Amino acid sequence: MPHRQGMTVLDAVLEAGGVNDFASPNRTTLYRKTKGKTEAFGIELGDILKKGRLESNVLLKPGDVITVPERLF
């Protein structure tokens, strides 16, 4: 999806359709290239969605990648 000014992790996930029953939202990871290196940041998406804890709802930069893995059964 195209980046827009002020877009957060939550904005991007909701625009992509949100999480489904098989997702593990508190294991969400944000990958960002900085100075030629890729950094990974843990995002507690489940806490953002269910508890309103916005501490890890960071602003996105162009080129960021967000992954929401499947939960283990």
CSV table of N, CA, C and O in Angstrom, one decimal:
chain,number,residue,atom,x,y,z
A,1,MET,N,0.8,-1.2,0.0
A,1,MET,CA,0.0,0.0,0.0
A,1,MET,C,0.9,1.2,0.0
A,1,MET,O,2.0,1.2,0.5
A,2,PRO,N,0.4,2.3,-0.6
A,2,PRO,CA,1.2,3.5,-0.6
A,2,PRO,C,1.4,4.1,0.8
A,2,PRO,O,0.4,4.1,1.6
A,3,HIS,N,2.5,4.7,1.1
A,3,HIS,CA,2.8,5.3,2.4
A,3,HIS,C,2.1,6.7,2.3
A,3,HIS,O,2.1,7.4,1.3
A,4,ARG,N,1.5,7.1,3.4
A,4,ARG,CA,1.0,8.5,3.6
A,4,ARG,C,1.5,9.1,4.8
A,4,ARG,O,1.7,8.4,5.8
A,5,GLN,N,1.6,10.4,4.8
A,5,GLN,CA,2.1,11.1,6.0
A,5,GLN,C,1.3,10.8,7.2
A,5,GLN,O,0.1,10.8,7.2
A,6,GLY,N,1.9,10.5,8.3
A,6,GLY,CA,1.2,10.3,9.6
A,6,GLY,C,0.7,8.8,9.8
A,6,GLY,O,0.0,8.5,10.8
A,7,MET,N,1.0,7.9,8.8
A,7,MET,CA,0.5,6.6,8.9
A,7,MET,C,1.2,5.8,10.0
A,7,MET,O,2.4,5.9,10.2
A,8,THR,N,0.4,5.1,10.8
A,8,THR,CA,0.9,4.3,11.9
A,8,THR,C,0.8,2.8,11.6
A,8,THR,O,0.1,2.4,10.6
A,9,VAL,N,1.4,2.0,12.5
A,9,VAL,CA,1.3,0.5,12.3
A,9,VAL,C,-0.2,0.1,12.3
A,9,VAL,O,-0.7,-0.6,11.4
A,10,LEU,N,-1.0,0.6,13.2
A,10,LEU,CA,-2.4,0.3,13.3
A,10,LEU,C,-3.1,0.7,12.1
A,10,LEU,O,-3.9,0.0,11.5
A,11,ASP,N,-2.9,1.9,11.5
A,11,ASP,CA,-3.5,2.3,10.3
A,11,ASP,C,-3.2,1.4,9.2
A,11,ASP,O,-4.1,1.0,8.4
A,12,ALA,N,-2.0,0.9,9.0
A,12,ALA,CA,-1.6,0.0,7.9
A,12,ALA,C,-2.3,-1.3,8.1
A,12,ALA,O,-2.8,-1.9,7.1
A,13,VAL,N,-2.3,-1.9,9.3
A,13,VAL,CA,-2.9,-3.2,9.5
A,13,VAL,C,-4.4,-3.1,9.2
A,13,VAL,O,-5.0,-4.0,8.6
A,14,LEU,N,-5.1,-2.1,9.7
A,14,LEU,CA,-6.5,-1.9,9.5
A,14,LEU,C,-6.8,-1.7,8.0
A,14,LEU,O,-7.8,-2.3,7.4
A,15,GLU,N,-6.0,-1.0,7.3
A,15,GLU,CA,-6.2,-0.8,5.8
A,15,GLU,C,-6.0,-2.1,5.1
A,15,GLU,O,-6.6,-2.3,4.0
A,16,ALA,N,-5.1,-3.0,5.6
A,16,ALA,CA,-4.9,-4.3,5.0
A,16,ALA,C,-6.0,-5.3,5.3
A,16,ALA,O,-5.9,-6.4,4.8
A,17,GLY,N,-6.9,-4.9,6.1
A,17,GLY,CA,-8.0,-5.8,6.4
A,17,GLY,C,-8.0,-6.3,7.9
A,17,GLY,O,-8.9,-7.1,8.3
A,18,GLY,N,-7.1,-5.8,8.7
A,18,GLY,CA,-7.1,-6.2,10.1
A,18,GLY,C,-6.5,-7.6,10.3
A,18,GLY,O,-5.8,-8.2,9.4
A,19,VAL,N,-6.6,-8.1,11.5
A,19,VAL,CA,-6.1,-9.4,11.8
A,19,VAL,C,-7.2,-10.4,11.8
A,19,VAL,O,-8.4,-10.1,12.0
A,20,ASN,N,-6.9,-11.7,11.5
A,20,ASN,CA,-7.9,-12.7,11.5
A,20,ASN,C,-7.8,-13.6,12.8
A,20,ASN,O,-6.9,-13.4,13.6
A,21,ASP,N,-8.6,-14.6,12.9
A,21,ASP,CA,-8.6,-15.5,14.0
A,21,ASP,C,-7.3,-16.4,14.1
A,21,ASP,O,-7.0,-16.9,15.2
A,22,PHE,N,-6.5,-16.5,13.1
A,22,PHE,CA,-5.3,-17.3,13.1
A,22,PHE,C,-4.1,-16.4,13.3
A,22,PHE,O,-3.0,-17.0,13.4
A,23,ALA,N,-4.2,-15.1,13.5
A,23,ALA,CA,-3.1,-14.2,13.7
A,23,ALA,C,-2.6,-14.2,15.1
A,23,ALA,O,-3.4,-14.5,16.1
A,24,SER,N,-1.3,-13.9,15.3
A,24,SER,CA,-0.7,-13.7,16.6
A,24,SER,C,-0.3,-12.3,16.7
A,24,SER,O,0.9,-11.9,16.5
A,25,PRO,N,-1.2,-11.4,17.0
A,25,PRO,CA,-1.0,-9.9,16.9
A,25,PRO,C,0.1,-9.4,17.8
A,25,PRO,O,0.8,-8.5,17.4
A,26,ASN,N,0.3,-10.0,19.0
A,26,ASN,CA,1.4,-9.5,19.8
A,26,ASN,C,2.8,-10.0,19.4
A,26,ASN,O,3.8,-9.6,20.0
A,27,ARG,N,2.9,-10.7,18.3
A,27,ARG,CA,4.2,-11.1,17.8
A,27,ARG,C,4.4,-10.4,16.5
A,27,ARG,O,5.3,-10.8,15.6
A,28,THR,N,3.7,-9.3,16.2
A,28,THR,CA,3.9,-8.5,15.1
A,28,THR,C,5.3,-7.8,15.1
A,28,THR,O,5.8,-7.5,16.1
A,29,THR,N,5.9,-7.8,13.9
A,29,THR,CA,7.2,-7.2,13.8
A,29,THR,C,7.2,-6.1,12.7
A,29,THR,O,6.6,-6.3,11.6
A,30,LEU,N,7.9,-5.0,13.0
A,30,LEU,CA,8.1,-4.0,12.0
A,30,LEU,C,9.6,-4.0,11.6
A,30,LEU,O,10.5,-4.0,12.4
A,31,TYR,N,9.8,-4.1,10.2
A,31,TYR,CA,11.2,-4.2,9.7
A,31,TYR,C,11.4,-2.8,9.0
A,31,TYR,O,10.6,-2.4,8.2
A,32,ARG,N,12.6,-2.2,9.3
A,32,ARG,CA,12.9,-0.9,8.8
A,32,ARG,C,14.4,-0.9,8.4
A,32,ARG,O,15.2,-1.2,9.2
A,33,LYS,N,14.7,-0.4,7.2
A,33,LYS,CA,16.1,-0.3,6.8
A,33,LYS,C,16.5,1.1,7.2
A,33,LYS,O,15.9,2.1,6.9
A,34,THR,N,17.7,1.1,7.9
A,34,THR,CA,18.3,2.3,8.4
A,34,THR,C,19.8,2.2,8.2
A,34,THR,O,20.4,1.3,8.7
A,35,LYS,N,20.3,3.2,7.4
A,35,LYS,CA,21.7,3.2,7.1
A,35,LYS,C,22.2,1.9,6.5
A,35,LYS,O,23.3,1.4,7.0
A,36,GLY,N,21.5,1.3,5.6
A,36,GLY,CA,21.9,0.0,5.0
A,36,GLY,C,21.7,-1.2,5.8
A,36,GLY,O,21.9,-2.3,5.3
A,37,LYS,N,21.2,-1.1,7.0
A,37,LYS,CA,20.9,-2.3,7.9
A,37,LYS,C,19.4,-2.4,8.1
A,37,LYS,O,18.7,-1.4,8.3
A,38,THR,N,18.9,-3.6,8.2
A,38,THR,CA,17.5,-3.8,8.5
A,38,THR,C,17.4,-4.0,10.0
A,38,THR,O,18.0,-4.9,10.6
A,39,GLU,N,16.5,-3.2,10.6
A,39,GLU,CA,16.2,-3.3,12.1
A,39,GLU,C,14.8,-3.9,12.2
A,39,GLU,O,13.9,-3.7,11.4
A,40,ALA,N,14.6,-4.7,13.3
A,40,ALA,CA,13.3,-5.3,13.6
A,40,ALA,C,12.9,-4.8,14.9
A,40,ALA,O,13.6,-4.7,15.9
A,41,PHE,N,11.6,-4.4,14.9
A,41,PHE,CA,11.0,-3.8,16.1
A,41,PHE,C,9.7,-4.6,16.5
A,41,PHE,O,8.9,-4.8,15.6
A,42,GLY,N,9.6,-5.1,17.7
A,42,GLY,CA,8.5,-5.8,18.2
A,42,GLY,C,7.3,-4.8,18.4
A,42,GLY,O,7.5,-3.8,19.0
A,43,ILE,N,6.1,-5.2,17.8
A,43,ILE,CA,4.9,-4.4,18.0
A,43,ILE,C,3.9,-5.2,18.7
A,43,ILE,O,3.6,-6.3,18.3
A,44,GLU,N,3.3,-4.7,19.7
A,44,GLU,CA,2.3,-5.4,20.5
A,44,GLU,C,0.9,-5.0,20.0
A,44,GLU,O,0.1,-4.3,20.6
A,45,LEU,N,0.6,-5.5,18.8
A,45,LEU,CA,-0.6,-5.1,18.1
A,45,LEU,C,-1.8,-5.6,18.8
A,45,LEU,O,-2.8,-4.9,18.9
A,46,GLY,N,-1.8,-6.8,19.5
A,46,GLY,CA,-2.9,-7.2,20.2
A,46,GLY,C,-3.3,-6.3,21.4
A,46,GLY,O,-4.4,-6.0,21.6
A,47,ASP,N,-2.2,-5.7,22.0
A,47,ASP,CA,-2.4,-4.8,23.1
A,47,ASP,C,-3.0,-3.5,22.6
A,47,ASP,O,-3.8,-2.8,23.2
A,48,ILE,N,-2.5,-3.1,21.4
A,48,ILE,CA,-3.1,-1.9,20.8
A,48,ILE,C,-4.6,-2.0,20.5
A,48,ILE,O,-5.4,-1.2,20.8
A,49,LEU,N,-4.9,-3.2,19.9
A,49,LEU,CA,-6.3,-3.4,19.5
A,49,LEU,C,-7.2,-3.7,20.6
A,49,LEU,O,-8.4,-3.2,20.7
A,50,LYS,N,-6.8,-4.5,21.6
A,50,LYS,CA,-7.7,-4.9,22.7
A,50,LYS,C,-7.7,-4.0,24.0
A,50,LYS,O,-8.6,-3.9,24.7
A,51,LYS,N,-6.5,-3.4,24.2
A,51,LYS,CA,-6.3,-2.7,25.5
A,51,LYS,C,-6.1,-1.2,25.3
A,51,LYS,O,-5.9,-0.5,26.2
A,52,GLY,N,-6.0,-0.8,24.0
A,52,GLY,CA,-5.8,0.6,23.8
A,52,GLY,C,-4.4,1.1,24.1
A,52,GLY,O,-4.1,2.3,24.3
A,53,ARG,N,-3.4,0.2,24.3
A,53,ARG,CA,-2.0,0.6,24.6
A,53,ARG,C,-1.3,1.0,23.3
A,53,ARG,O,-0.9,0.2,22.5
A,54,LEU,N,-1.1,2.3,23.2
A,54,LEU,CA,-0.6,2.8,21.9
A,54,LEU,C,0.9,3.0,21.9
A,54,LEU,O,1.5,3.6,20.9
A,55,GLU,N,1.6,2.5,22.9
A,55,GLU,CA,3.1,2.8,23.0
A,55,GLU,C,3.9,2.2,21.8
A,55,GLU,O,4.8,2.8,21.4
A,56,SER,N,3.4,1.1,21.2
A,56,SER,CA,4.2,0.5,20.1
A,56,SER,C,3.5,0.8,18.8
A,56,SER,O,3.8,0.2,17.7
A,57,ASN,N,2.5,1.7,18.7
A,57,ASN,CA,1.9,2.1,17.5
A,57,ASN,C,2.7,3.2,16.9
A,57,ASN,O,2.3,4.4,16.8
A,58,VAL,N,3.8,2.9,16.3
A,58,VAL,CA,4.8,3.8,15.8
A,58,VAL,C,4.4,4.4,14.4
A,58,VAL,O,3.6,3.7,13.7
A,59,LEU,N,4.9,5.5,14.1
A,59,LEU,CA,4.7,6.1,12.8
A,59,LEU,C,5.6,5.3,11.8
A,59,LEU,O,6.7,4.9,12.1
A,60,LEU,N,5.0,5.1,10.6
A,60,LEU,CA,5.7,4.3,9.6
A,60,LEU,C,6.5,5.3,8.7
A,60,LEU,O,6.1,6.4,8.5
A,61,LYS,N,7.5,4.7,8.0
A,61,LYS,CA,8.3,5.4,7.0
A,61,LYS,C,8.2,4.6,5.7
A,61,LYS,O,7.9,3.4,5.7
A,62,PRO,N,8.4,5.3,4.6
A,62,PRO,CA,8.3,4.6,3.3
A,62,PRO,C,9.3,3.4,3.3
A,62,PRO,O,10.4,3.5,3.8
A,63,GLY,N,8.8,2.3,2.8
A,63,GLY,CA,9.7,1.1,2.8
A,63,GLY,C,9.6,0.2,4.0
A,63,GLY,O,10.1,-0.9,4.0
A,64,ASP,N,8.9,0.6,5.0
A,64,ASP,CA,8.7,-0.3,6.2
A,64,ASP,C,7.9,-1.5,5.8
A,64,ASP,O,7.0,-1.5,5.0
A,65,VAL,N,8.2,-2.6,6.5
A,65,VAL,CA,7.5,-3.9,6.3
A,65,VAL,C,6.9,-4.4,7.6
A,65,VAL,O,7.7,-4.4,8.6
A,66,ILE,N,5.6,-4.8,7.6
A,66,ILE,CA,5.0,-5.3,8.9
A,66,ILE,C,4.6,-6.7,8.6
A,66,ILE,O,4.0,-7.0,7.6
A,67,THR,N,5.0,-7.6,9.6
A,67,THR,CA,4.5,-9.0,9.5
A,67,THR,C,3.7,-9.3,10.8
A,67,THR,O,4.0,-8.9,11.9
A,68,VAL,N,2.6,-10.0,10.5
A,68,VAL,CA,1.8,-10.5,11.6
A,68,VAL,C,1.8,-12.1,11.5
A,68,VAL,O,1.1,-12.6,10.6
A,69,PRO,N,2.5,-12.8,12.3
A,69,PRO,CA,2.6,-14.2,12.1
A,69,PRO,C,1.4,-15.0,12.5
A,69,PRO,O,0.5,-14.4,13.2
A,70,GLU,N,1.3,-16.2,12.1
A,70,GLU,CA,0.2,-17.1,12.6
A,70,GLU,C,0.5,-17.5,14.0
A,70,GLU,O,1.6,-17.7,14.4
A,71,ARG,N,-0.6,-17.7,14.7
A,71,ARG,CA,-0.4,-18.2,16.1
A,71,ARG,C,-0.3,-19.7,16.1
A,71,ARG,O,-0.7,-20.4,15.2
A,72,LEU,N,0.3,-20.2,17.1
A,72,LEU,CA,0.5,-21.6,17.3
A,72,LEU,C,-0.7,-22.2,18.0
A,72,LEU,O,-1.2,-21.7,18.9
A,73,PHE,N,-1.1,-23.4,17.5
A,73,PHE,CA,-2.2,-24.0,18.1
A,73,PHE,C,-1.8,-25.1,19.0
A,73,PHE,O,-0.9,-25.7,18.9
